[in-house]
mmCIF file of N, CA and C in Angstrom:
data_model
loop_
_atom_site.group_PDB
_atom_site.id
_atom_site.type_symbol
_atom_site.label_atom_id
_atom_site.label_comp_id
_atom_site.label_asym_id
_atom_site.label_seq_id
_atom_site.Cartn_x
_atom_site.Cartn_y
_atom_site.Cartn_z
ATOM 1 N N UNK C 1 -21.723 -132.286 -234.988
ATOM 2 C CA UNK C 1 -20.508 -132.771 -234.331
ATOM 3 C C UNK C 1 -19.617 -131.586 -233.970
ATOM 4 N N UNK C 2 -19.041 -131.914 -233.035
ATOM 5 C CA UNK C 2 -18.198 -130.692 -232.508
ATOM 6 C C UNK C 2 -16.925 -131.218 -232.868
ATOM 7 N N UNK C 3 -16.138 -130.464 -233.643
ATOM 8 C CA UNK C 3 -15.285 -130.427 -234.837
ATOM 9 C C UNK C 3 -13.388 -130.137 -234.768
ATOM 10 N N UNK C 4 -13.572 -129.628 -233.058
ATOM 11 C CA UNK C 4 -12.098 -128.567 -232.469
ATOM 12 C C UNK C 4 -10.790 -130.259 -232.009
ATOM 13 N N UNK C 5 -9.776 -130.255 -233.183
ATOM 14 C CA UNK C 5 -8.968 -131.630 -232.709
ATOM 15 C C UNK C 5 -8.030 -130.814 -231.014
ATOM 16 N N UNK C 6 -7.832 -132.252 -230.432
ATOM 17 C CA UNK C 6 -7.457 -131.928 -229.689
ATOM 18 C C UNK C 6 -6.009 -131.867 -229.739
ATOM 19 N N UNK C 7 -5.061 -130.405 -229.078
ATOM 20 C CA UNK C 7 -3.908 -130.055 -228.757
ATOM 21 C C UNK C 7 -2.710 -130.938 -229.595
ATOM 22 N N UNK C 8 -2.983 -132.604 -229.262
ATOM 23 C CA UNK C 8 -1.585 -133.193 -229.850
ATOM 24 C C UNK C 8 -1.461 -133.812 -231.193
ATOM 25 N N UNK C 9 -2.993 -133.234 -232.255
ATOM 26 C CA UNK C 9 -3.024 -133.543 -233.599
ATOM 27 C C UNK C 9 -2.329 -132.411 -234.123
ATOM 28 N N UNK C 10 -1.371 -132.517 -235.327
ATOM 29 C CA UNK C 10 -0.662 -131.371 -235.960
ATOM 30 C C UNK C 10 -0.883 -131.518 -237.209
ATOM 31 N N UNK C 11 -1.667 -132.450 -237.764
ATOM 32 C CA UNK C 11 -1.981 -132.890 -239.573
ATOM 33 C C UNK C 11 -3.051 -133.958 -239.880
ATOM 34 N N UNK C 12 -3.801 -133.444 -240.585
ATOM 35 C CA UNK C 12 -5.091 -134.350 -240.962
ATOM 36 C C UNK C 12 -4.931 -134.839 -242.890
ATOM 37 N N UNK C 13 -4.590 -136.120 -242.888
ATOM 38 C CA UNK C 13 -4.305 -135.909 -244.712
ATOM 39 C C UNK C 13 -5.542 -136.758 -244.991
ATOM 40 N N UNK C 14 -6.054 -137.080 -245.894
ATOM 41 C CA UNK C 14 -6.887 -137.755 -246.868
ATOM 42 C C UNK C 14 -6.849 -138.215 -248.043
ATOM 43 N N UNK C 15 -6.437 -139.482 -248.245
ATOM 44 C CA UNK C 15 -6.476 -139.946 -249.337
ATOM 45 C C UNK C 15 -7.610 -140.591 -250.108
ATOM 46 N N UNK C 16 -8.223 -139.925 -251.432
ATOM 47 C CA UNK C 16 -9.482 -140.242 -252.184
ATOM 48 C C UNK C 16 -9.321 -140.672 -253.443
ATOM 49 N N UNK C 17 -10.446 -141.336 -254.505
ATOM 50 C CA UNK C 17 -10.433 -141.127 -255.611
ATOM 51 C C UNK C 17 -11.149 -140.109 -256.109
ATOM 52 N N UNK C 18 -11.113 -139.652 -257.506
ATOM 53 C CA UNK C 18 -12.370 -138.329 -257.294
ATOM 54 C C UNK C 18 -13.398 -138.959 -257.738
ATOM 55 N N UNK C 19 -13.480 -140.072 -258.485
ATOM 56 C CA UNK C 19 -14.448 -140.945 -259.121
ATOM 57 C C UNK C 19 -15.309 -141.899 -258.655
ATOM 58 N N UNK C 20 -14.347 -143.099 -257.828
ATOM 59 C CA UNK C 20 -14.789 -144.177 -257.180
ATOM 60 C C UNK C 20 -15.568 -144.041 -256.515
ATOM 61 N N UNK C 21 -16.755 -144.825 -256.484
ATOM 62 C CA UNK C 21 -17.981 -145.210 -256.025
ATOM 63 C C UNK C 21 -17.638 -145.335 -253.933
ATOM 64 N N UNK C 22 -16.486 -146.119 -253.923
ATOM 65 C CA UNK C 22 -15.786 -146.311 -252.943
ATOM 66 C C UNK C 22 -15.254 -145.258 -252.124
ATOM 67 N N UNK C 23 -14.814 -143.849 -252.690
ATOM 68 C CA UNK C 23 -15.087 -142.981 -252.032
ATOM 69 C C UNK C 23 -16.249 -141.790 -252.061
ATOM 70 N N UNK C 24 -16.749 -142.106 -252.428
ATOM 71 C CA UNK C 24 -18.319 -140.879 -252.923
ATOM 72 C C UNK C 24 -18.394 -140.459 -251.275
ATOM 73 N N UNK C 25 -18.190 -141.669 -250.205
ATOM 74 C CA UNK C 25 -19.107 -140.699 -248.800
ATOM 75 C C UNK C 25 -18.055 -139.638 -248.485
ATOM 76 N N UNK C 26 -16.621 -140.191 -248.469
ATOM 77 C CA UNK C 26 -15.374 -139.151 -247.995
ATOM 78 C C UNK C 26 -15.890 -137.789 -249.097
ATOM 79 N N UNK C 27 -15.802 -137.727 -250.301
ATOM 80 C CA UNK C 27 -16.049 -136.790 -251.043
ATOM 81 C C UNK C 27 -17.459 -135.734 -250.543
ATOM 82 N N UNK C 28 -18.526 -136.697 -250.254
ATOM 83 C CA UNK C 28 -19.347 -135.592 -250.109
ATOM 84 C C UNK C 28 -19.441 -135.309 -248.202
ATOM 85 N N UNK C 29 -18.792 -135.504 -247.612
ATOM 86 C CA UNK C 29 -18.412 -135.405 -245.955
ATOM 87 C C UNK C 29 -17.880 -134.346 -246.292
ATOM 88 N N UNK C 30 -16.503 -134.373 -247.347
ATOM 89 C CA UNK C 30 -15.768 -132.799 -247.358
ATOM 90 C C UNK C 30 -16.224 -132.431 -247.602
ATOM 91 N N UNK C 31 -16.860 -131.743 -248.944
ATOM 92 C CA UNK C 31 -18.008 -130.957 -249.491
ATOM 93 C C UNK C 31 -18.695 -129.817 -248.347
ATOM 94 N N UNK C 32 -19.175 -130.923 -247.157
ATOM 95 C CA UNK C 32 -20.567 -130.820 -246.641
ATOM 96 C C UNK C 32 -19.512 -129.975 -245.385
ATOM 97 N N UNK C 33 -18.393 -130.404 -244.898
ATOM 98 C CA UNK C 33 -17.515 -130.360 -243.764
ATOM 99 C C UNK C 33 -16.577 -129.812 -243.514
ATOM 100 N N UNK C 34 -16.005 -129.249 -244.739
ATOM 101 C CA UNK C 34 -14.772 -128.702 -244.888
ATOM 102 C C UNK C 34 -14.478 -127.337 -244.271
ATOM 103 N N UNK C 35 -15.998 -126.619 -244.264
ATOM 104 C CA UNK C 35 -15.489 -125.481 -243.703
ATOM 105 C C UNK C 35 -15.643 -125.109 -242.444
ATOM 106 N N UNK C 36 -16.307 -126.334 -241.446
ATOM 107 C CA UNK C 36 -16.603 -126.015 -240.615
ATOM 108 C C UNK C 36 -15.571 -126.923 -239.714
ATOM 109 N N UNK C 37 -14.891 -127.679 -240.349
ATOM 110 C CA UNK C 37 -13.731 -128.219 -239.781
ATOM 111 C C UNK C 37 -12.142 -127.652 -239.317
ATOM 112 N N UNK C 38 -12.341 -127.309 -240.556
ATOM 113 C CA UNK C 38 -11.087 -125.632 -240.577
ATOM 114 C C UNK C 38 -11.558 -124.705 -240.091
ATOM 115 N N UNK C 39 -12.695 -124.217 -240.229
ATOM 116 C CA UNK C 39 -12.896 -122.678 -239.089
ATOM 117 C C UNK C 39 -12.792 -123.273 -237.623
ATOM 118 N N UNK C 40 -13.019 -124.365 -237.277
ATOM 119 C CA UNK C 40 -12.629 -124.529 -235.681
ATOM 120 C C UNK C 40 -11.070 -125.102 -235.314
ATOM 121 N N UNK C 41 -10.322 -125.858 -236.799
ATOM 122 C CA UNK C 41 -9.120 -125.623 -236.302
ATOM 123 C C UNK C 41 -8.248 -125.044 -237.165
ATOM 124 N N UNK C 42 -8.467 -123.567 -237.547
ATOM 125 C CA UNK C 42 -7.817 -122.442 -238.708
ATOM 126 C C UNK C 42 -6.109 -122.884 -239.014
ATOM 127 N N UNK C 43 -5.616 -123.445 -237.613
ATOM 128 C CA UNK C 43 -4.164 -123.593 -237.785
ATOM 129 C C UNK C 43 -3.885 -125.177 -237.911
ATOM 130 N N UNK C 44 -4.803 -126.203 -238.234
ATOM 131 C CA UNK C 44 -4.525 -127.267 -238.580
ATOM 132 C C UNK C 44 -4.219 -127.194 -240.015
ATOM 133 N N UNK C 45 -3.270 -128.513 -240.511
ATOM 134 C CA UNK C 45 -3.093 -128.162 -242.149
ATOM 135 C C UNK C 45 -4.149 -129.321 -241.928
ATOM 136 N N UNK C 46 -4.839 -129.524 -243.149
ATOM 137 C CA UNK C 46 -5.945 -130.598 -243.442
ATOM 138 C C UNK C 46 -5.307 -130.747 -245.327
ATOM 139 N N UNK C 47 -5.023 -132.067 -245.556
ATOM 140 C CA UNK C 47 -4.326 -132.226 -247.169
ATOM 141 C C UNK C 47 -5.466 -132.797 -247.731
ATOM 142 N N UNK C 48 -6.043 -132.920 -248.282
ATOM 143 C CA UNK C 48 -7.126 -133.347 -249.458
ATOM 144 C C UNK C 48 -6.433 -133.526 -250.301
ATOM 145 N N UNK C 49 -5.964 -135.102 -250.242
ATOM 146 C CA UNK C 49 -5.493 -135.525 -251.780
ATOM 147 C C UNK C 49 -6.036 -136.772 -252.759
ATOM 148 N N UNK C 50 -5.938 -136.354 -254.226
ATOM 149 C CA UNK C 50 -6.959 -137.342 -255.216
ATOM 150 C C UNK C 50 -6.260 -137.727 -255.942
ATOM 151 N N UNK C 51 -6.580 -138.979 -255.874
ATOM 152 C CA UNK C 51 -5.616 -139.412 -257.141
ATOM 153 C C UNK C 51 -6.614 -140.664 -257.600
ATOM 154 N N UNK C 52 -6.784 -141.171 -258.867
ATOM 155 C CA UNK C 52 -7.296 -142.229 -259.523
ATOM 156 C C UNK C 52 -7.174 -143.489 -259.113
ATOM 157 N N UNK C 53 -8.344 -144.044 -258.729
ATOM 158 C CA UNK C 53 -7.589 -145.417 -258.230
ATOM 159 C C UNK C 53 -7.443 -146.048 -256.971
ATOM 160 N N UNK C 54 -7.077 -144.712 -256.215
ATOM 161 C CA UNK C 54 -6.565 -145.229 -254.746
ATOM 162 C C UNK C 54 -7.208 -145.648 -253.852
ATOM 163 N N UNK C 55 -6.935 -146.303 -252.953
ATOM 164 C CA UNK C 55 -7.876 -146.752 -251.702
ATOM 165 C C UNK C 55 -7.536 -145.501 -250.870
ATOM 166 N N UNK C 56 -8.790 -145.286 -250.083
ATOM 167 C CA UNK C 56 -9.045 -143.768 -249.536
ATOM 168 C C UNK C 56 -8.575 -144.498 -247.977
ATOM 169 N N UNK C 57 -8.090 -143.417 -247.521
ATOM 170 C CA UNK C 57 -6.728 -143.540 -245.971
ATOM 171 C C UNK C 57 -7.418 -142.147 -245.586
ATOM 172 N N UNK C 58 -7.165 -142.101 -244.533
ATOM 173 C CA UNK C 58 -7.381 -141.319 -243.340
ATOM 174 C C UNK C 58 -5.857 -141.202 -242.564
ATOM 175 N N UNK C 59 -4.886 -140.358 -242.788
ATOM 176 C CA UNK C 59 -4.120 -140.461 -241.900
ATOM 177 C C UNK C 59 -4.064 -139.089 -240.838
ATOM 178 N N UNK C 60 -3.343 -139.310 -239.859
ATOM 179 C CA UNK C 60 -3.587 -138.242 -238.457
ATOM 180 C C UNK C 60 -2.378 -138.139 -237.824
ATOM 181 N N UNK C 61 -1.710 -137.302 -238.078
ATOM 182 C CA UNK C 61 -0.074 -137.011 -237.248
ATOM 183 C C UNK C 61 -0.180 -136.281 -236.102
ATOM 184 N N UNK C 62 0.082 -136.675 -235.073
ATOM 185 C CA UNK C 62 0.471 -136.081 -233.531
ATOM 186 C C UNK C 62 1.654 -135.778 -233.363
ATOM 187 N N UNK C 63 2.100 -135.059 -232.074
ATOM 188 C CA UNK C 63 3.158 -134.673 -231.279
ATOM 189 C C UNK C 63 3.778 -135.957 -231.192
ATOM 190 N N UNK C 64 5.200 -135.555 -231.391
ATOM 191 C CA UNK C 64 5.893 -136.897 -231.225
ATOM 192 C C UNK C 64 6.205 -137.463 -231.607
ATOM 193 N N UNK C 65 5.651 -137.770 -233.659
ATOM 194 C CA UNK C 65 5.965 -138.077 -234.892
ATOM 195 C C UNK C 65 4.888 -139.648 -234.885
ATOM 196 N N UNK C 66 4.331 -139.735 -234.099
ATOM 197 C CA UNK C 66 3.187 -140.676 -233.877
ATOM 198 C C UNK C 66 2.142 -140.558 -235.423
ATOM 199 N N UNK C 67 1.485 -141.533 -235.880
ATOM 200 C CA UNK C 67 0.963 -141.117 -236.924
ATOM 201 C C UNK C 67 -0.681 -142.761 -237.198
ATOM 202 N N UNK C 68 -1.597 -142.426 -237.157
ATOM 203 C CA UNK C 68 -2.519 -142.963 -237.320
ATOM 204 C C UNK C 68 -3.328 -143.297 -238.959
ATOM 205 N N UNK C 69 -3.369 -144.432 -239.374
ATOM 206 C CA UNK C 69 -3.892 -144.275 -240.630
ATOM 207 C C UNK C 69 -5.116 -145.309 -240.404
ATOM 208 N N UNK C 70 -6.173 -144.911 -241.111
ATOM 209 C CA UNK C 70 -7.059 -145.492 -241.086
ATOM 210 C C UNK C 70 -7.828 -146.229 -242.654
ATOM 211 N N UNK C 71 -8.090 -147.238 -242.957
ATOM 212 C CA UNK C 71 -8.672 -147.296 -244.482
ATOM 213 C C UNK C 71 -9.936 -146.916 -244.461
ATOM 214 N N UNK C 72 -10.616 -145.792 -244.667
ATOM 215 C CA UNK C 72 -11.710 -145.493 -245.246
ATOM 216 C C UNK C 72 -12.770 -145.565 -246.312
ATOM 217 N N UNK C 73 -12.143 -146.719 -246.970
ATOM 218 C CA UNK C 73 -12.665 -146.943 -248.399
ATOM 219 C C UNK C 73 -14.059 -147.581 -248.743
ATOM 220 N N UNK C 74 -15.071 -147.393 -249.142
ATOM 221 C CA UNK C 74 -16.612 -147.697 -248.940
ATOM 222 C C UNK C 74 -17.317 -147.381 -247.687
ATOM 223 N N UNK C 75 -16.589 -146.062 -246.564
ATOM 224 C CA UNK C 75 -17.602 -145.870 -245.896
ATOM 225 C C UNK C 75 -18.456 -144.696 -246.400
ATOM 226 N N UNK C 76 -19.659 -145.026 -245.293
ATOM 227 C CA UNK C 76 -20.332 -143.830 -245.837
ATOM 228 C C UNK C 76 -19.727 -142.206 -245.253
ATOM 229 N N UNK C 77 -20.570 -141.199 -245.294
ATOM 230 C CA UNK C 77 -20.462 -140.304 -245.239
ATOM 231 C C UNK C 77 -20.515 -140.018 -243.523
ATOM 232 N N UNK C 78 -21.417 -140.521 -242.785
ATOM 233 C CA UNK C 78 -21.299 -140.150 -241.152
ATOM 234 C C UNK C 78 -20.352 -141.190 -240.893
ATOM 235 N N UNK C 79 -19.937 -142.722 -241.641
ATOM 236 C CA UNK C 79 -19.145 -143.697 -240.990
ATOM 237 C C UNK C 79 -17.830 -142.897 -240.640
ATOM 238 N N UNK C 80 -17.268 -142.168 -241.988
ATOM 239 C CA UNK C 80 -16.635 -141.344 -242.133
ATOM 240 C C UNK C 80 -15.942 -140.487 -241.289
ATOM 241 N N UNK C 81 -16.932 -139.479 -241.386
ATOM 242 C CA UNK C 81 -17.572 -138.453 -240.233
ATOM 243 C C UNK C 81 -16.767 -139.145 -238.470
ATOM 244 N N UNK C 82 -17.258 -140.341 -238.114
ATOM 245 C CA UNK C 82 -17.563 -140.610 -236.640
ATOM 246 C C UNK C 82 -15.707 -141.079 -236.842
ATOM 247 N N UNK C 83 -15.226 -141.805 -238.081
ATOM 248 C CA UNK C 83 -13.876 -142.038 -237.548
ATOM 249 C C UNK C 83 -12.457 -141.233 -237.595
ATOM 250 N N UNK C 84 -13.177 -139.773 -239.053
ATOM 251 C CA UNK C 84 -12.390 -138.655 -238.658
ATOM 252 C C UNK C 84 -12.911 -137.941 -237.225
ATOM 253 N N UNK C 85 -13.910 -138.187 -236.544
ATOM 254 C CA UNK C 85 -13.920 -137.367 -234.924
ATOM 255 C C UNK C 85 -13.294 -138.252 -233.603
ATOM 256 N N UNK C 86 -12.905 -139.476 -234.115
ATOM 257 C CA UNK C 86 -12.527 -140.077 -233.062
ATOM 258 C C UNK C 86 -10.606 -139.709 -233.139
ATOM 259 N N UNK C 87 -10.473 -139.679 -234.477
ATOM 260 C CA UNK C 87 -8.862 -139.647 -234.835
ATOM 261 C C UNK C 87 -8.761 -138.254 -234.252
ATOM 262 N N UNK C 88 -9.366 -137.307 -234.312
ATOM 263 C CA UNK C 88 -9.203 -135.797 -233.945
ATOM 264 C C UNK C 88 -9.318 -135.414 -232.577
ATOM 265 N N UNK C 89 -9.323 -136.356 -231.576
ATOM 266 C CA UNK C 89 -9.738 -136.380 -230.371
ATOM 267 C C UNK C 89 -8.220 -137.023 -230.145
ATOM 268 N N UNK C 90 -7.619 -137.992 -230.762
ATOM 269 C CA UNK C 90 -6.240 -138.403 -230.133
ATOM 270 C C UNK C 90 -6.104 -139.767 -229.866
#
């Protein structure tokens, strides 16, 4: 996948459990993704955050204070994958 968000994304956050079965695909997507996501956008912040428990979110802030959240919770790892590349596109 070609990985570069476009111009009017300014923040990529993630919300996971580190445990839950429910997020295992988000967990191993980053793992697998992380660095090749940030080396194509070095000046995006990307937040990786864990906390016990939680239902895993996808959120995506644009220009404008616009802000996209998505529930990610029991997908897999490319489901994942295909709806952080659609959010990164705008």
């Amino acid at each position: 996948a070609e990985w570069r968000a476009m111009g009017v994304l300014t923040e990529l956050r993630v919300a996971m459990c580190q445990t839950s079965p429910a997020s295992k695909g988000i967990r191993d997507f980053w793992k697998k993704q992380y660095s090749a996501i940030k080396s194509a956008n070095s000046s995006l912040p990307i937040l990786l955050r864990e906390s016990q428990g939680i239902q895993a979110k996808l959120t995506a802030a644009y220009q404008g204070g616009k802000e996209t959240v998505v529930v990610v919770d029991g997908l897999s790892e490319a489901e994942f994958g295909a709806k952080l590349e659609s959010l990164m596109k705008g």
